[in-house]
Amino acid sequence: MKYAMVFAALASIARAETGQEAWLRYRHQPNALPSVIVKLDDTPEINAAAKEIARASASLRGSVVVGTLDQIKRRFPEVVLPTDLQPNGYYLRSTAIKGQHLFLVTSADSPGVLYAAFACIRHVATGDDTFRLNETSNPAASVRWVNQWDNLDGSIERGYGGRSIFFENNNVVADLTRAGEYARLLASVGINGCTVNNVNANPRALTSEFLPQIVRIAEVFRPWGVKLSLSVDFASPKTIGSLDTFDPLDPRVIQWWQAKTDEIYRLIPDFAGFVLKADSEGRAGPASYGRTHAQAANLLANALKPYGGILIYRGFVYDHHADWRNLKNDRARAAYDNFQPLNGQFAGNALVQVKYGPIDFQAREPVSPLIGALTKTNQTLELQITQEYTGQQRHLCYLAPMWKQILDFDLRVGGARTPVNELVSGKTFQRPLGGFVGVANVGRDANWLGSDLAMANLYAFGRLAWQPSLSAEEIAREWVRQTFGTDKRVVDIVTKLEMESWRVYEGYTGPLGLGTLTDILRGHYGPNIESAERNGWGQWIRADHEGIGMDRTVATGTGFIGQYPPDVAHLYESLQECPDELVLFMHHLPYTYVLHSGKTIIQHIYDSHYAAAEAAQQFPLRWRALEGLIDEDRFAAVLNRLEYQAGHAIVWRDAICNWFLRESGIPDAAGRAGRFPGRTEAESMRLTGYTVKDVTPWEDASGGKAVACESPQQKCTASFTFHGAPGRVNIAILYFGLNGGEAHFQISAGDQVLKSWTAAEHFATKSLNGDSAIRLTIPNVRLQPNDVITVEGVPAGDDPAAIDYVEVKQ
Ligand code: GCW
């Protein structure tokens, strides 16, 4: 034993709840007595583990012994220890030796001791009986990484939680406190690698001028066992080196990468490796020289090999100038077509990183068939924590239920049981490496992702990468207990909201496997159905007046389905067996086609949108039941998001239903689509100053039009007379919050001002569309017949205080 430390239990101090502590809040019952922590070694990770247990004041009886198995064996030869621990695997055990109570927090290696410490704290925080604890846990895979798409200028591609915690103004930030805290969060769920810069890599990241700055990030990561990795630009030998080529087979290029890698390891001896996006979305790649992806990957892998580093090659390669007129073209085929022929040609320390679906992080996709085809190649599964296509953290969408479907999906490679989680972790084909990568994109917002509830996704990613057999619900419960406390009502309500959220989001966005139906050309946020069509990006849905869906069958379509092993191909090829939820991903069908559910496609679209939007209306009401049970700040912040989501779900519902109603010409059997009782369009109100505008796409505004205030008087009004019965009503107003100004609004009925507010939300658009549309509800308003309802708008900067409609609900 090197030395023993005694930590007094920390007094529990009331701290403001900003969400920054995420699930590591340590508000559980602290031990009445100090815990004795016996630390058996002095590595950064073991030091961090011991400190963390002290910080958590974990209520454990007796002494907590923190060290590796070897150290424990030496110190306590009589203890029986497991012999089957894999690298990073841990062992937690409450035991007595010679009458002394010991709590063993141990692993085969130092990072594993840290995972043991966090697991032990998790048991305390979730209220488990640690007295009986006897737990062995091994990670499912060696690669458990996050990617951050941070640009060196401090912006984050597809980041919704503020600016970068690593970079600003093309430098590493001076204060890396948040980066260290992030590494601690990652370690607490077993994540062991982080790629800090965007896969659309700025070559500057590798310059000799910049690398010493990167060293500082590696230093704050190190105590937490999180290894740093960098995304690289394949053209670097030319752009930042002095070569006239970046041909992967050119000896000078090989030499350049080796020298660069040597330089990195001199600075960062535990550097994890490189991530490469090549020949994709305009990035440089081996195709410039007629070389293969494997040749490009191996060039970097060979340079990393002497140091034990790894190369991760993104499998997200497709032609974004594909001819949409050719019905045989299909972006979904691209990953398999590019990489399956190279199976077996990648170096032993290279991995191909495959997005879970064949398109791009949609709310629902089938599993990528490439995953089953890489039988002689290491791979990692790429999941997306940042909600690019799933509501950008403004909508609640807990992704673990979707990830579980992916992880558990049996691809039936060779006709045998081959679930995705075992394929990617390398188990199925005994690959030396494998794992899971989550695109996280946390930012400087206090609560990391911009939304407290979205942090369940970061937590769940880590837990599933460690143990894919966990259920989405047990992970959610565990996360809620640590994040909001163990009160049963809190745990039940928050867990249920999280668990329902993905299906609800899917229900009011893209149905039946069509993709999210968001604007794929711009923000990937609000609805824009036709943005998918008639362009080279290849997210086509092939909609016309008769029907919709991509025919990907072998028989008559693009042949994509033939990329799956026969059992799965049969499932998707056959209309009798193809599950409804993916039917339009696989087949082109008439709107009148009857699904397994017994509904026609068109009626399913109407019904699911109305039901899901209604479910979203309930979210804020259900959350309100937690008032007083959790801290005020997070209560209010979450409520605000859920209320916004409830409104935006109706924007989505109406856009999708209106579009399909017009396209198909088939009415909603329940009479809802296209009929909006109580709604008065702004364009038909009495307007002073406001002018009528066409909204693009038309489905994003009620009646396709809105009114905008471009009046030189800088104040406009829109009014109408209420003709309903007297009584209490809810009033909803749809307005637009444009980037570039904060317009002011006021709504009144007669001479009572109902609400007055500033559109302070920052959406990434300067246009009137589904991204900027906000539906606000003012509950419980008393109206009399002939009351005049007036909306007053005062534009600011580029925001013209635009409105779409007012709806009075009796
Ligand atoms: O989903 C698309 C995103 C791009 C991203 C790309 C990728 C980093 O819209 O922003 O680029 O995927 O995964 O490389």
XYZ file of C-alpha atoms in Angstrom, residues 464-771:
308
model
C -24.697 1.028 -24.445
C -21.159 1.176 -25.838
C -20.072 -0.536 -22.643
C -23.010 -2.903 -22.379
C -25.341 -3.117 -25.383
C -27.584 -5.581 -23.546
C -28.888 -2.891 -21.186
C -32.423 -1.808 -21.973
C -33.212 1.753 -23.013
C -35.593 2.008 -20.089
C -33.175 0.844 -17.405
C -30.635 3.329 -18.725
C -33.224 6.105 -18.641
C -34.221 5.280 -15.053
C -30.613 5.182 -13.948
C -29.966 8.518 -15.644
C -33.046 10.201 -14.158
C -32.159 9.063 -10.636
C -28.725 10.641 -10.915
C -29.855 13.723 -12.836
C -33.081 14.674 -11.053
C -33.139 12.563 -7.882
C -34.707 9.316 -6.759
C -38.247 10.515 -5.949
C -40.505 7.885 -7.484
C -42.775 10.368 -9.252
C -39.840 12.146 -10.790
C -38.278 8.894 -11.941
C -41.522 7.561 -13.404
C -42.612 10.718 -15.179
C -39.243 11.626 -16.682
C -38.471 8.051 -17.706
C -41.833 7.709 -19.468
C -41.409 11.012 -21.288
C -37.965 9.987 -22.483
C -39.115 6.534 -23.497
C -42.064 7.779 -25.563
C -40.280 10.689 -27.172
C -38.626 9.077 -30.195
C -41.841 7.463 -31.458
C -43.718 10.692 -30.900
C -41.090 12.641 -32.849
C -41.165 10.081 -35.635
C -44.971 10.166 -35.559
C -45.255 13.868 -36.433
C -42.291 13.958 -38.843
C -41.462 11.395 -41.532
C -43.678 8.316 -41.636
C -43.136 4.720 -42.726
C -39.375 4.962 -43.268
C -39.504 7.942 -45.633
C -36.799 9.759 -43.669
C -37.412 12.697 -41.380
C -38.853 14.887 -44.232
C -36.944 17.850 -42.895
C -35.237 20.474 -45.029
C -32.199 18.506 -46.190
C -30.700 21.409 -48.123
C -30.396 23.753 -45.172
C -30.907 23.381 -41.451
C -32.147 19.750 -41.261
C -34.763 20.995 -38.823
C -38.246 22.071 -39.932
C -40.426 20.333 -42.558
C -39.590 20.639 -46.256
C -40.751 17.528 -48.027
C -39.669 18.265 -51.569
C -36.175 19.368 -50.559
C -35.420 15.648 -50.749
C -36.320 15.407 -54.426
C -34.818 16.447 -57.744
C -31.297 17.171 -56.544
C -28.037 15.239 -56.330
C -28.103 14.607 -52.567
C -30.014 11.401 -53.048
C -32.490 11.465 -50.165
C -35.241 10.933 -52.718
C -38.706 9.792 -51.713
C -40.152 9.568 -55.232
C -43.524 11.085 -54.408
C -46.141 11.792 -57.061
C -49.937 12.057 -57.183
C -50.399 8.308 -57.118
C -47.886 7.086 -54.616
C -44.640 7.387 -52.766
C -41.482 5.550 -51.649
C -38.184 4.373 -53.094
C -38.360 1.049 -54.876
C -35.224 -0.594 -53.529
C -36.241 -4.122 -54.355
C -34.070 -6.497 -56.317
C -36.994 -7.386 -58.574
C -37.904 -3.961 -59.904
C -35.949 -1.354 -57.978
C -32.423 -0.212 -57.203
C -31.344 -3.590 -55.852
C -30.351 -2.129 -52.490
C -32.236 -4.882 -50.664
C -29.915 -7.398 -52.300
C -27.050 -6.013 -50.219
C -28.499 -7.755 -47.154
C -27.900 -11.405 -46.301
C -30.698 -13.563 -47.782
C -32.920 -13.839 -44.673
C -33.051 -10.069 -44.240
C -33.295 -9.425 -47.973
C -36.317 -11.715 -48.083
C -37.940 -9.813 -45.216
C -37.637 -6.465 -46.966
C -38.230 -7.634 -50.541
C -41.556 -9.204 -49.693
C -44.409 -6.785 -49.173
C -46.127 -9.369 -47.014
C -43.273 -9.335 -44.544
C -41.744 -5.895 -44.796
C -42.530 -4.069 -41.549
C -44.817 -1.050 -41.956
C -42.338 1.259 -40.288
C -39.866 0.799 -43.166
C -42.190 0.000 -46.026
C -41.655 3.249 -47.938
C -37.895 3.008 -47.498
C -38.052 -0.263 -49.407
C -41.025 0.040 -51.782
C -42.859 2.527 -53.969
C -46.558 2.159 -53.227
C -49.877 3.855 -53.988
C -51.374 6.005 -51.229
C -54.264 3.567 -51.130
C -52.028 0.586 -50.317
C -53.245 -1.161 -47.165
C -50.599 -1.630 -44.469
C -50.365 -4.534 -42.024
C -52.122 -2.235 -39.577
C -55.205 -2.332 -41.831
C -54.908 1.360 -42.700
C -54.094 2.832 -46.054
C -50.790 4.675 -46.336
C -52.507 8.016 -46.616
C -54.748 7.423 -43.617
C -51.762 6.231 -41.611
C -50.002 9.516 -42.389
C -52.960 11.586 -41.186
C -53.594 9.459 -38.116
C -49.999 9.227 -36.959
C -49.466 12.959 -37.340
C -52.575 13.866 -35.407
C -51.897 11.306 -32.683
C -48.236 12.215 -32.247
C -48.856 15.960 -32.249
C -51.526 15.385 -29.612
C -49.056 13.326 -27.543
C -46.585 16.211 -27.772
C -49.265 18.580 -26.383
C -49.294 16.409 -23.273
C -45.522 16.548 -22.688
C -45.433 19.975 -21.003
C -48.542 19.135 -18.984
C -46.936 15.939 -17.715
C -43.735 17.795 -16.910
C -45.685 20.384 -14.903
C -46.546 17.660 -12.401
C -42.895 17.845 -11.295
C -43.120 21.419 -10.104
C -41.536 21.597 -6.654
C -40.014 18.135 -6.970
C -36.972 19.311 -8.904
C -35.020 22.552 -8.834
C -36.700 25.600 -10.327
C -34.080 26.395 -12.953
C -34.075 23.095 -14.720
C -37.831 22.734 -14.235
C -38.410 26.017 -16.064
C -35.822 25.418 -18.782
C -37.254 22.009 -19.676
C -40.830 23.273 -19.530
C -39.919 26.020 -21.947
C -38.520 23.508 -24.458
C -41.483 21.149 -24.112
C -43.965 23.978 -24.685
C -42.076 25.064 -27.779
C -42.027 21.449 -28.983
C -45.778 21.098 -28.472
C -46.281 24.071 -30.791
C -43.727 22.931 -33.342
C -45.266 19.446 -33.445
C -48.414 21.137 -34.787
C -46.338 23.018 -37.369
C -45.001 19.630 -38.465
C -48.397 17.926 -38.376
C -49.998 20.570 -40.532
C -47.134 20.791 -43.023
C -47.018 17.059 -43.629
C -50.770 16.519 -43.695
C -51.419 19.523 -45.966
C -48.759 18.433 -48.379
C -50.016 14.859 -48.621
C -53.617 16.003 -48.869
C -52.791 18.208 -51.843
C -50.464 15.670 -53.478
C -52.742 12.639 -53.124
C -56.095 14.411 -53.355
C -57.417 11.842 -50.876
C -59.275 13.326 -47.900
C -58.649 12.375 -44.288
C -61.374 9.885 -43.338
C -61.518 11.548 -39.919
C -62.028 14.974 -41.528
C -59.089 16.710 -39.801
C -56.447 17.348 -42.469
C -56.946 20.671 -44.240
C -59.632 21.836 -41.807
C -58.628 24.120 -38.973
C -61.612 25.122 -36.873
C -61.133 28.440 -35.112
C -58.127 29.420 -37.207
C -57.966 32.851 -38.851
C -55.233 33.276 -41.435
C -53.161 36.420 -41.006
C -53.556 37.150 -44.719
C -57.306 37.408 -44.285
C -57.179 39.674 -41.196
C -57.533 43.472 -41.298
C -53.947 44.568 -41.827
C -52.254 47.867 -41.162
C -48.675 47.958 -42.354
C -48.407 44.178 -42.731
C -47.939 42.774 -46.243
C -48.815 39.283 -47.417
C -45.889 36.977 -48.237
C -45.656 33.582 -49.887
C -43.904 31.098 -47.642
C -41.477 28.557 -49.120
C -42.101 25.675 -48.946
C -45.793 26.384 -49.047
C -46.676 23.603 -46.598
C -44.768 25.362 -43.809
C -47.423 28.066 -43.422
C -51.135 27.724 -43.040
C -52.606 28.636 -46.428
C -49.042 28.902 -47.783
C -48.884 32.555 -46.735
C -47.850 34.762 -43.841
C -47.753 38.502 -43.236
C -44.585 40.472 -42.577
C -44.131 43.970 -41.250
C -41.953 45.911 -43.592
C -43.706 49.141 -42.816
C -41.611 52.243 -42.556
C -43.666 53.154 -39.456
C -42.040 50.188 -37.764
C -45.251 48.883 -36.246
C -47.972 46.810 -37.897
C -51.227 45.301 -36.772
C -53.415 42.417 -37.882
C -56.872 42.056 -36.385
C -60.123 40.151 -36.688
C -63.415 39.955 -34.867
C -64.263 36.964 -32.731
C -67.708 35.570 -33.553
C -67.834 32.525 -31.269
C -69.783 31.936 -28.096
C -68.750 33.734 -24.902
C -66.514 31.797 -22.544
C -62.982 30.658 -21.837
C -60.756 29.719 -24.747
C -57.156 28.923 -25.567
C -55.608 31.178 -28.160
C -52.700 29.966 -30.296
C -50.648 32.296 -32.434
C -48.179 31.165 -35.070
C -45.372 33.662 -35.558
C -41.856 33.466 -36.985
C -38.601 34.077 -35.102
C -35.984 35.042 -37.642
C -32.275 35.184 -37.098
C -30.857 38.692 -37.271
C -33.207 40.557 -34.986
C -35.628 40.182 -32.108
C -39.055 41.389 -33.128
C -41.632 42.315 -30.527
C -45.228 41.065 -30.455
C -48.344 41.818 -28.494
C -51.722 40.163 -28.722
C -54.850 41.652 -27.250
C -58.571 40.966 -27.144
C -60.635 44.133 -26.957
C -58.667 46.285 -24.560
C -57.118 43.419 -22.559
C -53.510 42.695 -23.444
C -53.197 38.916 -23.450
C -49.474 38.622 -23.927
C -46.532 40.689 -24.956
C -43.206 39.091 -25.870
C -39.960 39.328 -27.786
C -38.951 36.663 -30.320
C -35.594 35.971 -28.733
C -35.129 32.432 -30.060
C -32.227 32.063 -32.457
C -33.007 29.776 -35.335
C -30.448 29.304 -38.044
C -32.612 30.920 -40.709
C -33.525 34.316 -42.061
C -36.542 32.949 -43.931
C -40.174 32.436 -43.109
C -40.442 28.662 -42.991
C -40.858 25.658 -40.725
C -37.500 26.302 -39.034
